[in-house]
Tab-separated table of C-alpha atoms and ligand atoms in Angstrom:
chain	number	residue	atom	x	y	z
A	1	MET	CA	-15.136	-2.208	36.691
A	2	LYS	CA	-11.556	-0.862	36.737
A	3	ASN	CA	-10.656	1.860	34.267
A	4	ALA	CA	-9.822	0.375	30.883
A	5	SER	CA	-6.272	0.489	29.549
A	6	PHE	CA	-7.263	1.034	25.905
A	7	GLY	CA	-10.049	3.002	24.263
A	8	ILE	CA	-11.408	2.417	20.778
A	9	ILE	CA	-13.654	4.849	18.934
A	10	GLY	CA	-15.587	3.508	15.962
A	11	LEU	CA	-17.012	0.013	15.763
A	12	GLY	CA	-17.048	-0.355	12.002
A	13	VAL	CA	-15.611	-3.567	10.554
A	14	MET	CA	-11.998	-2.691	11.396
A	15	GLY	CA	-12.668	-1.067	14.796
A	16	LYS	CA	-14.783	-3.978	15.970
A	17	SER	CA	-12.188	-6.518	14.857
A	18	ILE	CA	-9.349	-4.668	16.608
A	19	ALA	CA	-11.481	-4.448	19.753
A	20	ILE	CA	-12.098	-8.213	19.721
A	21	ASN	CA	-8.414	-8.811	19.014
A	22	ALA	CA	-7.433	-6.655	22.026
A	23	LEU	CA	-9.996	-8.357	24.289
A	24	ASN	CA	-8.688	-11.764	23.214
A	25	LYS	CA	-5.247	-10.627	24.390
A	26	ASN	CA	-6.742	-9.756	27.812
A	27	ILE	CA	-6.391	-6.031	27.265
A	28	SER	CA	-9.154	-4.130	29.056
A	29	VAL	CA	-11.013	-2.054	26.507
A	30	ALA	CA	-13.589	0.746	26.502
A	31	VAL	CA	-15.396	1.193	23.201
A	32	TYR	CA	-17.353	4.153	21.943
A	33	ASN	CA	-19.644	4.466	18.959
A	34	ARG	CA	-21.918	7.387	18.223
A	35	GLU	CA	-25.606	6.665	17.968
A	36	THR	CA	-27.024	6.877	14.473
A	37	THR	CA	-30.618	7.431	13.391
A	38	ASP	CA	-30.758	3.743	12.428
A	39	GLU	CA	-28.835	2.256	15.323
A	40	VAL	CA	-28.512	3.063	19.013
A	41	HIS	CA	-26.414	1.479	21.790
A	42	ILE	CA	-23.929	0.064	19.271
A	43	ALA	CA	-21.050	0.058	21.756
A	44	GLN	CA	-23.186	-1.192	24.643
A	45	THR	CA	-24.490	-4.052	22.493
A	46	PHE	CA	-20.911	-4.945	21.574
A	47	ALA	CA	-19.933	-4.921	25.259
A	48	LYS	CA	-22.862	-7.209	26.071
A	49	VAL	CA	-21.794	-9.739	23.419
A	50	TYR	CA	-18.293	-9.819	24.905
A	51	SER	CA	-19.370	-9.505	28.550
A	52	ASP	CA	-17.078	-12.403	29.502
A	53	LYS	CA	-14.132	-10.085	28.672
A	54	GLN	CA	-12.955	-6.807	30.170
A	55	VAL	CA	-15.039	-4.486	28.001
A	56	GLN	CA	-17.210	-1.444	28.583
A	57	GLY	CA	-19.381	0.189	25.901
A	58	PHE	CA	-20.391	3.844	25.653
A	59	SER	CA	-22.384	6.186	23.483
A	60	ASP	CA	-21.548	9.122	25.737
A	61	ILE	CA	-18.119	10.503	24.944
A	62	GLN	CA	-17.454	11.981	28.387
A	63	ALA	CA	-18.349	8.725	30.132
A	64	PHE	CA	-16.118	6.864	27.657
A	65	VAL	CA	-13.139	9.156	28.340
A	66	ASN	CA	-13.685	8.904	32.107
A	67	ALA	CA	-13.635	5.114	31.902
A	68	LEU	CA	-10.015	5.121	30.695
A	69	GLU	CA	-6.897	5.017	32.824
A	70	THR	CA	-4.526	7.974	32.357
A	71	PRO	CA	-2.647	8.803	30.264
A	72	ARG	CA	-5.508	7.757	28.041
A	73	LYS	CA	-4.703	5.728	24.984
A	74	ILE	CA	-7.488	6.056	22.431
A	75	LEU	CA	-7.478	4.413	19.032
A	76	LEU	CA	-9.574	6.233	16.432
A	77	MET	CA	-11.023	3.796	13.903
A	78	VAL	CA	-13.098	6.222	11.876
A	79	ASN	CA	-13.105	7.112	8.192
A	80	ALA	CA	-10.198	9.255	7.057
A	81	GLY	CA	-10.957	12.909	6.444
A	82	LYS	CA	-13.509	15.091	8.204
A	83	ALA	CA	-14.654	12.334	10.559
A	84	VAL	CA	-11.218	12.292	12.220
A	85	ASP	CA	-11.381	16.037	12.884
A	86	GLN	CA	-14.928	15.732	14.169
A	87	VAL	CA	-14.052	12.940	16.589
A	88	ILE	CA	-10.993	14.821	17.840
A	89	ALA	CA	-13.107	17.951	18.383
A	90	THR	CA	-15.686	15.937	20.323
A	91	LEU	CA	-13.029	14.320	22.470
A	92	LEU	CA	-10.879	17.356	23.209
A	93	PRO	CA	-12.938	18.967	25.999
A	94	TYR	CA	-12.610	15.794	28.088
A	95	LEU	CA	-8.961	14.900	27.507
A	96	SER	CA	-6.058	15.746	29.827
A	97	ALA	CA	-2.495	16.782	29.029
A	98	GLY	CA	-0.417	13.751	28.089
A	99	ASP	CA	-3.284	11.706	26.652
A	100	ILE	CA	-2.455	9.810	23.475
A	101	LEU	CA	-4.688	9.472	20.431
A	102	LEU	CA	-3.842	6.856	17.815
A	103	ASP	CA	-5.304	7.431	14.366
A	104	GLY	CA	-5.647	3.922	12.929
A	105	GLY	CA	-7.389	4.976	9.716
A	106	ASN	CA	-5.957	5.612	6.271
A	107	SER	CA	-5.512	9.337	6.958
A	108	HIS	CA	-3.448	11.432	4.585
A	109	TYR	CA	-0.046	11.973	6.163
A	110	LYS	CA	-0.191	15.737	5.573
A	111	ASP	CA	-3.515	15.943	7.453
A	112	THR	CA	-1.905	13.935	10.240
A	113	ASN	CA	1.117	16.265	10.359
A	114	LYS	CA	-1.227	19.201	10.796
A	115	ARG	CA	-3.323	17.463	13.450
A	116	ILE	CA	-0.193	16.487	15.385
A	117	LEU	CA	0.911	20.140	15.510
A	118	ASP	CA	-2.550	21.407	16.470
A	119	LEU	CA	-2.952	18.852	19.246
A	120	LYS	CA	0.547	19.434	20.552
A	121	LYS	CA	-0.493	22.980	21.484
A	122	GLN	CA	-3.016	21.365	23.847
A	123	HIS	CA	-0.447	18.813	25.137
A	124	ILE	CA	-2.286	15.932	23.485
A	125	HIS	CA	-0.236	13.488	21.426
A	126	LEU	CA	-1.408	11.983	18.161
A	127	LEU	CA	0.222	8.898	16.664
A	128	SER	CA	-0.127	8.040	12.977
A	129	VAL	CA	-0.818	4.322	13.077
A	130	GLY	CA	-0.921	2.597	9.706
A	131	ILE	CA	-2.968	-0.582	10.079
A	132	SER	CA	-3.132	-3.240	7.407
A	133	GLY	CA	-4.721	-6.625	7.156
A	134	GLY	CA	-8.363	-6.050	6.402
A	135	GLU	CA	-11.012	-7.520	8.691
A	136	GLU	CA	-9.225	-10.814	9.220
A	137	GLY	CA	-5.884	-9.177	9.998
A	138	ALA	CA	-7.485	-6.720	12.412
A	139	LEU	CA	-9.099	-9.630	14.212
A	140	THR	CA	-6.207	-12.051	14.381
A	141	GLY	CA	-3.210	-9.729	14.111
A	142	PRO	CA	-2.654	-6.836	11.717
A	143	SER	CA	0.591	-5.282	10.580
A	144	LEU	CA	1.018	-2.020	12.500
A	145	MET	CA	3.003	1.006	11.346
A	146	PRO	CA	3.008	3.531	14.217
A	147	GLY	CA	4.608	6.943	13.730
A	148	GLY	CA	4.693	10.189	15.687
A	149	ASP	CA	6.168	11.216	18.998
A	150	LYS	CA	8.522	8.410	20.094
A	151	GLU	CA	7.846	8.792	23.821
A	152	SER	CA	4.114	8.442	23.264
A	153	TYR	CA	4.772	5.404	21.119
A	154	LEU	CA	6.701	3.823	23.989
A	155	VAL	CA	3.623	4.266	26.213
A	156	VAL	CA	1.398	2.321	23.784
A	157	LYS	CA	4.080	-0.046	22.456
A	158	LYS	CA	3.101	-2.990	24.636
A	159	ILE	CA	-0.578	-2.872	23.665
A	160	LEU	CA	0.215	-2.467	19.958
A	161	GLU	CA	2.689	-5.336	20.047
A	162	MET	CA	0.124	-7.594	21.706
A	163	ILE	CA	-2.444	-6.809	19.017
A	164	ALA	CA	-0.053	-7.101	16.058
A	165	ALA	CA	0.594	-10.138	13.861
A	166	LYS	CA	3.806	-12.053	14.544
A	167	ASP	CA	6.608	-12.571	12.032
A	168	ALA	CA	8.391	-15.858	11.306
A	169	ASP	CA	10.527	-15.339	14.448
A	170	LYS	CA	7.407	-14.620	16.536
A	171	LYS	CA	8.324	-10.952	16.794
A	172	PRO	CA	5.416	-8.490	16.547
A	173	CYS	CA	4.771	-7.009	13.108
A	174	CYS	CA	4.851	-3.591	14.687
A	175	ALA	CA	7.755	-1.191	14.998
A	176	TYR	CA	8.191	2.520	15.516
A	177	ILE	CA	8.293	4.088	12.053
A	178	GLY	CA	9.431	7.687	12.606
A	179	ASN	CA	8.189	11.168	13.437
A	180	ASP	CA	5.018	12.952	12.369
A	181	GLY	CA	2.669	11.289	9.912
A	182	SER	CA	5.324	8.772	8.817
A	183	GLY	CA	3.122	5.854	9.965
A	184	HIS	CA	0.382	6.966	7.605
A	185	PHE	CA	2.923	7.640	4.859
A	186	VAL	CA	4.295	4.103	5.108
A	187	LYS	CA	0.770	2.658	5.112
A	188	MET	CA	-0.021	4.758	2.034
A	189	VAL	CA	3.019	3.338	0.224
A	190	HIS	CA	1.931	-0.144	1.343
A	191	ASN	CA	-1.379	0.545	-0.378
A	192	GLY	CA	0.388	1.791	-3.509
A	193	ILE	CA	2.293	-1.507	-3.657
A	194	GLU	CA	-1.002	-3.308	-3.001
A	195	TYR	CA	-2.582	-1.539	-5.995
A	196	GLY	CA	0.357	-2.611	-8.207
A	197	ASP	CA	0.259	-6.247	-7.051
A	198	MET	CA	-3.523	-6.414	-7.460
A	199	GLN	CA	-3.518	-4.939	-10.975
A	200	LEU	CA	-0.666	-7.247	-11.937
A	201	LEU	CA	-2.683	-10.285	-10.873
A	202	ALA	CA	-5.657	-8.945	-12.820
A	203	GLU	CA	-3.377	-8.691	-15.883
A	204	LEU	CA	-2.210	-12.290	-15.470
A	205	TYR	CA	-5.822	-13.394	-15.121
A	206	GLU	CA	-6.631	-11.656	-18.410
A	207	VAL	CA	-3.632	-13.145	-20.235
A	208	LEU	CA	-4.051	-16.664	-18.865
A	209	SER	CA	-7.798	-16.610	-19.537
A	210	LEU	CA	-6.963	-16.774	-23.271
A	211	THR	CA	-5.933	-20.400	-23.003
A	212	CYS	CA	-6.882	-21.576	-19.508
A	213	SER	CA	-10.064	-22.136	-17.529
A	214	TYR	CA	-10.509	-20.369	-14.190
A	215	ASN	CA	-9.785	-23.637	-12.435
A	216	ASP	CA	-6.558	-24.022	-14.390
A	217	ILE	CA	-5.477	-20.469	-13.559
A	218	ALA	CA	-6.258	-21.086	-9.901
A	219	THR	CA	-4.133	-24.244	-9.996
A	220	ILE	CA	-1.265	-22.318	-11.622
A	221	PHE	CA	-1.506	-19.591	-8.971
A	222	ARG	CA	-1.653	-22.162	-6.171
A	223	ASN	CA	1.460	-23.846	-7.547
A	224	TRP	CA	3.271	-20.522	-7.703
A	225	ASN	CA	2.157	-19.884	-4.149
A	226	GLN	CA	4.344	-22.816	-3.069
A	227	THR	CA	7.403	-21.022	-4.445
A	228	GLU	CA	9.298	-17.806	-3.781
A	229	LEU	CA	6.295	-16.064	-5.358
A	230	GLN	CA	4.078	-16.862	-2.357
A	231	SER	CA	1.838	-13.977	-1.360
A	232	TYR	CA	-1.490	-13.358	0.323
A	233	LEU	CA	-2.859	-11.600	-2.764
A	234	LEU	CA	-1.863	-14.526	-4.999
A	235	GLU	CA	-3.572	-16.919	-2.597
A	236	ILE	CA	-6.863	-15.007	-2.450
A	237	THR	CA	-6.863	-14.474	-6.218
A	238	ALA	CA	-6.761	-18.263	-6.696
A	239	ASP	CA	-9.662	-18.600	-4.263
A	240	ILE	CA	-11.636	-15.900	-6.085
A	241	LEU	CA	-11.118	-17.732	-9.388
A	242	THR	CA	-12.741	-20.903	-8.095
A	243	THR	CA	-15.652	-19.348	-6.205
A	244	LYS	CA	-19.032	-20.184	-7.716
A	245	GLU	CA	-22.572	-19.092	-6.980
A	246	GLY	CA	-24.623	-21.994	-8.244
A	247	ASN	CA	-23.114	-22.779	-11.630
A	248	THR	CA	-21.716	-19.319	-12.209
A	249	TYR	CA	-18.319	-17.966	-11.281
A	250	VAL	CA	-18.880	-14.996	-8.986
A	251	LEU	CA	-16.074	-13.222	-10.859
A	252	ASP	CA	-18.141	-13.293	-14.060
A	253	THR	CA	-21.000	-11.500	-12.326
A	254	ILE	CA	-18.865	-8.546	-11.172
A	255	LEU	CA	-18.968	-5.295	-13.127
A	256	ASP	CA	-15.521	-4.345	-14.436
A	257	LYS	CA	-15.346	-0.910	-12.774
A	258	ALA	CA	-12.668	-0.792	-10.076
A	259	GLY	CA	-13.270	1.429	-7.067
A	260	ASN	CA	-10.738	3.164	-4.866
A	261	LYS	CA	-10.694	5.129	-1.658
A	262	GLY	CA	-7.747	7.326	-2.571
A	263	THR	CA	-4.663	5.910	-0.875
A	264	GLY	CA	-3.276	4.477	-4.134
A	265	SER	CA	-3.535	7.861	-5.839
A	266	TRP	CA	-2.070	9.637	-2.794
A	267	SER	CA	0.912	7.313	-3.010
A	268	SER	CA	1.447	8.297	-6.649
A	269	ILE	CA	0.941	11.992	-5.875
A	270	ALA	CA	3.550	11.753	-3.098
A	271	ALA	CA	5.901	10.022	-5.526
A	272	MET	CA	5.377	12.822	-8.049
A	273	GLU	CA	6.017	15.445	-5.373
A	274	LEU	CA	9.235	13.731	-4.366
A	275	GLY	CA	10.292	13.028	-7.965
A	276	VAL	CA	10.312	9.245	-7.561
A	277	PRO	CA	9.249	7.110	-10.546
A	278	THR	CA	6.695	4.679	-9.125
A	279	THR	CA	5.408	3.793	-12.557
A	280	ILE	CA	3.915	0.411	-11.692
A	281	LYS	CA	1.598	1.475	-8.906
A	282	THR	CA	0.694	4.629	-10.825
A	283	SER	CA	-0.250	2.503	-13.847
A	284	ALA	CA	-2.431	0.481	-11.494
A	285	VAL	CA	-4.178	3.637	-10.292
A	286	TYR	CA	-4.784	4.704	-13.901
A	287	ALA	CA	-6.034	1.217	-14.775
A	288	ARG	CA	-8.703	1.643	-12.068
A	289	TYR	CA	-9.663	5.074	-13.404
A	290	LEU	CA	-9.815	3.728	-16.969
A	291	SER	CA	-11.954	0.811	-15.860
A	292	SER	CA	-14.452	3.296	-14.458
A	293	LEU	CA	-14.976	4.859	-17.899
A	294	LYS	CA	-17.208	1.903	-18.616
A	295	GLU	CA	-19.810	3.636	-20.770
A	296	LYS	CA	-17.234	5.278	-23.055
A	297	ARG	CA	-15.308	1.994	-23.252
A	298	ALA	CA	-18.449	0.195	-24.341
A	299	GLN	CA	-19.001	2.785	-27.091
A	300	LEU	CA	-15.430	2.532	-28.379
A	301	ALA	CA	-15.000	-1.211	-27.934
A	302	ILE	CA	-13.154	-3.009	-30.738
A	303	SER	CA	-13.612	-6.756	-30.880
A	304	LYS	CA	-10.514	-8.804	-30.177
A	305	PRO	CA	-8.703	-10.305	-33.206
A	306	HIS	CA	-10.048	-13.706	-34.172
A	307	HIS	CA	-6.811	-15.321	-35.292
A	308	PRO	CA	-6.032	-18.647	-33.645
A	309	ILE	CA	-4.755	-18.372	-30.134
A	310	GLU	CA	-1.258	-19.664	-29.555
A	311	GLU	CA	-0.300	-21.260	-26.298
A	312	ILE	CA	2.304	-19.473	-24.239
A	313	ALA	CA	4.547	-21.262	-21.761
A	314	ILE	CA	3.178	-20.664	-18.272
A	315	ASP	CA	6.739	-20.143	-17.155
A	316	VAL	CA	7.014	-17.051	-19.355
A	317	ILE	CA	4.029	-15.518	-17.560
A	318	LYS	CA	5.428	-16.586	-14.220
A	319	ARG	CA	8.687	-14.829	-14.938
A	320	ALA	CA	6.909	-11.642	-16.066
A	321	TYR	CA	5.015	-11.791	-12.770
A	322	LYS	CA	8.164	-12.115	-10.710
A	323	PHE	CA	9.902	-9.331	-12.650
A	324	THR	CA	7.020	-6.880	-12.196
A	325	ARG	CA	6.528	-7.696	-8.534
A	326	LEU	CA	10.185	-7.192	-7.743
A	327	LEU	CA	10.201	-3.815	-9.451
A	328	ASN	CA	6.900	-2.817	-7.836
A	329	LEU	CA	8.461	-3.420	-4.418
A	330	HIS	CA	11.649	-1.680	-5.465
A	331	GLN	CA	9.740	1.426	-6.574
A	332	GLY	CA	7.820	1.449	-3.279
A	333	PHE	CA	11.047	1.289	-1.273
A	334	GLU	CA	12.569	4.056	-3.388
A	335	LEU	CA	9.581	6.234	-2.503
A	336	LEU	CA	10.064	5.474	1.190
A	337	ARG	CA	13.779	6.200	0.887
A	338	ALA	CA	13.153	9.588	-0.738
A	339	ALA	CA	10.488	10.523	1.816
A	340	SER	CA	12.765	9.488	4.654
A	341	LYS	CA	15.489	11.782	3.368
A	342	THR	CA	13.216	14.740	2.638
A	343	TYR	CA	11.226	14.542	5.872
A	344	GLU	CA	14.159	13.305	8.019
A	345	TRP	CA	12.234	10.261	9.222
A	346	GLN	CA	15.163	7.826	9.319
A	347	LEU	CA	12.914	5.058	8.008
A	348	GLN	CA	14.366	1.588	8.495
A	349	LEU	CA	13.442	-0.154	5.250
A	350	ALA	CA	14.461	-3.633	6.394
A	351	GLU	CA	12.315	-3.237	9.504
A	352	ILE	CA	9.387	-2.073	7.365
A	353	CYS	CA	9.818	-5.241	5.258
A	354	ARG	CA	9.734	-7.244	8.466
A	355	ILE	CA	6.513	-5.680	9.740
A	356	TRP	CA	4.970	-6.194	6.287
A	357	SER	CA	6.014	-9.850	6.307
A	358	ASN	CA	2.813	-10.853	8.099
A	359	GLY	CA	-0.600	-9.438	8.947
A	360	CYS	CA	-0.886	-7.083	5.987
A	361	ILE	CA	-2.373	-7.315	2.507
A	362	ILE	CA	1.004	-7.339	0.711
A	363	LYS	CA	2.566	-9.992	2.966
A	364	SER	CA	4.728	-12.267	0.870
A	365	ALA	CA	7.846	-14.390	0.687
A	366	MET	CA	9.443	-11.748	-1.531
A	367	LEU	CA	9.375	-9.248	1.325
A	368	LYS	CA	11.556	-11.608	3.330
A	369	GLN	CA	14.096	-11.587	0.506
A	370	CYS	CA	13.892	-7.770	0.376
A	371	MET	CA	14.390	-7.582	4.132
A	372	SER	CA	17.717	-9.377	4.047
A	373	ILE	CA	18.929	-7.213	1.162
A	374	LEU	CA	17.785	-3.924	2.691
A	375	LYS	CA	19.578	-4.781	5.932
A	376	GLU	CA	22.809	-4.420	3.999
A	377	LYS	CA	21.985	-2.156	1.055
A	378	ASP	CA	20.123	1.127	0.579
A	379	SER	CA	18.265	-0.031	-2.500
A	380	LEU	CA	17.215	-3.324	-4.106
A	381	LEU	CA	18.966	-2.207	-7.289
A	382	ASP	CA	22.239	-1.947	-5.366
A	383	ASP	CA	22.130	-5.708	-4.997
A	384	GLU	CA	23.871	-7.912	-7.570
A	385	THR	CA	21.552	-10.887	-7.063
A	386	ILE	CA	18.458	-8.750	-7.732
A	387	ILE	CA	20.046	-7.189	-10.812
A	388	GLN	CA	20.986	-10.652	-12.060
A	389	GLN	CA	17.465	-11.958	-11.473
A	390	LEU	CA	15.900	-9.033	-13.344
A	391	THR	CA	18.404	-9.394	-16.177
A	392	ASP	CA	17.650	-13.121	-16.486
A	393	LEU	CA	13.900	-12.480	-16.526
A	394	GLU	CA	13.982	-9.722	-19.137
A	395	SER	CA	13.668	-11.811	-22.311
A	396	ASP	CA	10.589	-13.644	-21.011
A	397	VAL	CA	8.992	-10.379	-19.931
A	398	LYS	CA	9.402	-9.145	-23.498
A	399	LYS	CA	7.906	-12.384	-24.846
A	400	GLY	CA	4.964	-12.105	-22.463
A	401	ILE	CA	4.321	-8.493	-23.484
A	402	GLN	CA	4.492	-9.308	-27.201
A	403	TYR	CA	2.100	-12.218	-26.672
A	404	ALA	CA	-0.438	-10.129	-24.733
A	405	LEU	CA	-0.341	-7.201	-27.123
A	406	GLN	CA	-1.036	-9.310	-30.209
A	407	TYR	CA	-4.400	-10.190	-28.635
A	408	ARG	CA	-5.062	-6.576	-27.502
A	409	LEU	CA	-4.804	-7.503	-23.823
A	410	ASN	CA	-4.262	-4.775	-21.283
A	411	ILE	CA	-1.099	-5.194	-19.274
A	412	PRO	CA	-0.206	-1.695	-18.021
A	413	CYS	CA	1.766	-2.806	-14.955
A	414	ILE	CA	3.896	-5.342	-16.802
A	415	THR	CA	4.694	-2.853	-19.566
A	416	ALA	CA	5.394	-0.131	-16.980
A	417	ALA	CA	7.832	-2.464	-15.238
A	418	TYR	CA	9.545	-3.316	-18.496
A	419	SER	CA	9.855	0.361	-19.560
A	420	TYR	CA	11.237	1.214	-16.139
A	421	TRP	CA	13.834	-1.523	-16.454
A	422	LEU	CA	14.740	-0.410	-19.990
A	423	MET	CA	15.296	3.161	-18.808
A	424	MET	CA	17.193	2.105	-15.708
A	425	THR	CA	19.534	-0.086	-17.724
A	426	THR	CA	20.177	2.402	-20.541
A	427	GLN	CA	23.237	4.523	-20.218
A	428	ARG	CA	22.216	7.226	-22.683
A	429	THR	CA	18.494	7.831	-23.028
A	430	SER	CA	16.660	10.240	-25.313
A	431	ALA	CA	16.421	12.816	-22.506
A	432	ASN	CA	18.981	14.948	-24.351
A	433	MET	CA	16.153	15.712	-26.804
A	434	ILE	CA	13.867	16.833	-23.953
A	435	GLN	CA	16.589	19.125	-22.670
A	436	ALA	CA	17.130	20.539	-26.164
A	437	GLN	CA	13.386	21.186	-26.582
A	438	ARG	CA	13.148	22.851	-23.149
A	439	ASP	CA	16.090	25.043	-23.956
A	440	PHE	CA	14.810	25.818	-27.469
A	441	PHE	CA	11.438	27.198	-26.427
A	442	GLY	CA	12.106	28.338	-22.889
A	443	ALA	CA	15.858	28.868	-22.449
A	444	HIS	CA	15.689	26.328	-19.620
A	445	THR	CA	19.386	25.468	-20.138
A	446	PHE	CA	21.111	22.080	-20.198
A	447	GLN	CA	24.400	20.514	-19.209
A	448	ARG	CA	26.979	19.351	-21.762
A	449	VAL	CA	28.145	15.755	-21.772
A	450	ASN	CA	31.514	15.232	-20.127
A	451	ASP	CA	31.481	18.648	-18.470
A	452	ALA	CA	32.849	18.116	-14.987
A	453	SER	CA	31.749	21.611	-13.911
A	454	GLN	CA	28.088	20.647	-14.701
A	455	LYS	CA	27.473	24.212	-15.839
A	456	GLN	CA	23.972	25.043	-17.091
A	457	ILE	CA	24.173	26.376	-20.643
A	458	HIS	CA	21.649	28.084	-22.908
A	459	TYR	CA	22.183	27.539	-26.615
A	460	HIS	CA	21.067	30.105	-29.211
A	461	TRP	CA	19.073	27.705	-31.387
A	462	LYS	CA	17.679	30.277	-33.814
A	463	LYS	CA	20.665	31.724	-35.663
B	501	LIG	C1	-5.198	-2.881	4.165
B	501	LIG	C2	-5.865	-2.325	2.958
B	501	LIG	C3	-7.022	-1.458	3.300
B	501	LIG	C4	-7.828	-1.145	2.042
B	501	LIG	C5	-7.472	0.178	1.466
B	501	LIG	C6	-7.491	0.296	-0.022
B	501	LIG	O1	-3.993	-2.756	4.195
B	501	LIG	O2	-5.866	-3.457	5.024
B	501	LIG	O3	-4.943	-1.577	2.213
B	501	LIG	O4	-6.547	-0.368	3.994
B	501	LIG	O5	-7.704	-2.134	1.137
B	501	LIG	O6	-8.404	1.050	2.014
B	501	LIG	O7	-8.781	0.406	-0.472
B	501	LIG	P1	-9.197	0.849	-1.936
B	501	LIG	O8	-8.851	-0.265	-2.851
B	501	LIG	O9	-10.677	1.031	-1.806
B	501	LIG	O10	-8.521	2.145	-2.270
């Protein structure tokens, strides 16, 4: 068989699906998977199953590398962290100058930056390729966020574009992101937004469960999904709500401890480092951590008030949903904007909206709206129509929050969105008190109002 044009290392759920996707696009592929104590010939077995396509399977790394045309293009689909370093170390002795590795996992962008520099010394290129879409997306077309050396990207562009999902104009949901680990950074922010959207839907489920059956909530969500609120996460949440095992809703059998693999927290840590308030996704991360304190929660549990439950207009909840989602996206874009400036990545936010418009977990109609705004404006809050929408929604958000709180329902993302909006639309906040306190105990200085020179002053508080 001719040398393969694309190599894939790691046949876990995502790696296997990408491999099948590539083979379905007539890309010749060599796959490698290490042997484990439980399983041998994983890659060879895969190649046998797809023997009608151009695929070769290896458990010998040297043979795998030799089966690839040069410059080699090798996608690493292994768990983020040590495994990436191990695979790179195993590969290195067999690679040649100019070969291109693509890290398709959820690696931390700072690890990727370091790996890029290390590999550069050996004339090997590493691209940071954010991949979103879960198993189904990987198989049928994921959203791809490739970053790193632009010339290397151009070498793999065609293959990535063939694999990627297509947007409404049939353009690939794949575009060059920027230098270094920017691809992984953008994917990390995608995941932060994903955490916010997921927690928000969980909050709506909790609020609506007061007065509605699961079937009713699913119907409400499906109706919303026909509107500007359409999103993949909304769609699957409706499906989850109606899934039964025998007579029992599967949802009711699931322990209320949310897991995480770290990308949501990394997104919040990056936001903290860059001084960007991404309060909604950070509240979602904390909600997962709090959920994990199950035993303590059980000890401290207070029963919900028994007073009669009032109905709330579904439209009020719908508007709180829209409000929070808009601000969740806005905060994500602000984080990207700050990172772009600090790391000089020249991120194209409208293009990122476009490649998130299909294939990925946060794909939604709202991203299309954001795309047209971010083509013209730097920020969603620079846009009059967005400001007007948020302003119009505010009173219902407040109503929704008041309603939920009277029944002791947890709505951290909705309240975070509302607080953010309150702060952002308040000319004079209470931060003067913080400055006074800082100056009082630590002589940290402050600026006076209406002082054009913006001089930092220390006041002698204790006379
Ligand atoms: C995707 C997903 C995927 C996964 C994350 C988050 O875009 O396909 O974001 O990457 O969902 O790993 O997982 P956790 O919820 O476990 O942190």
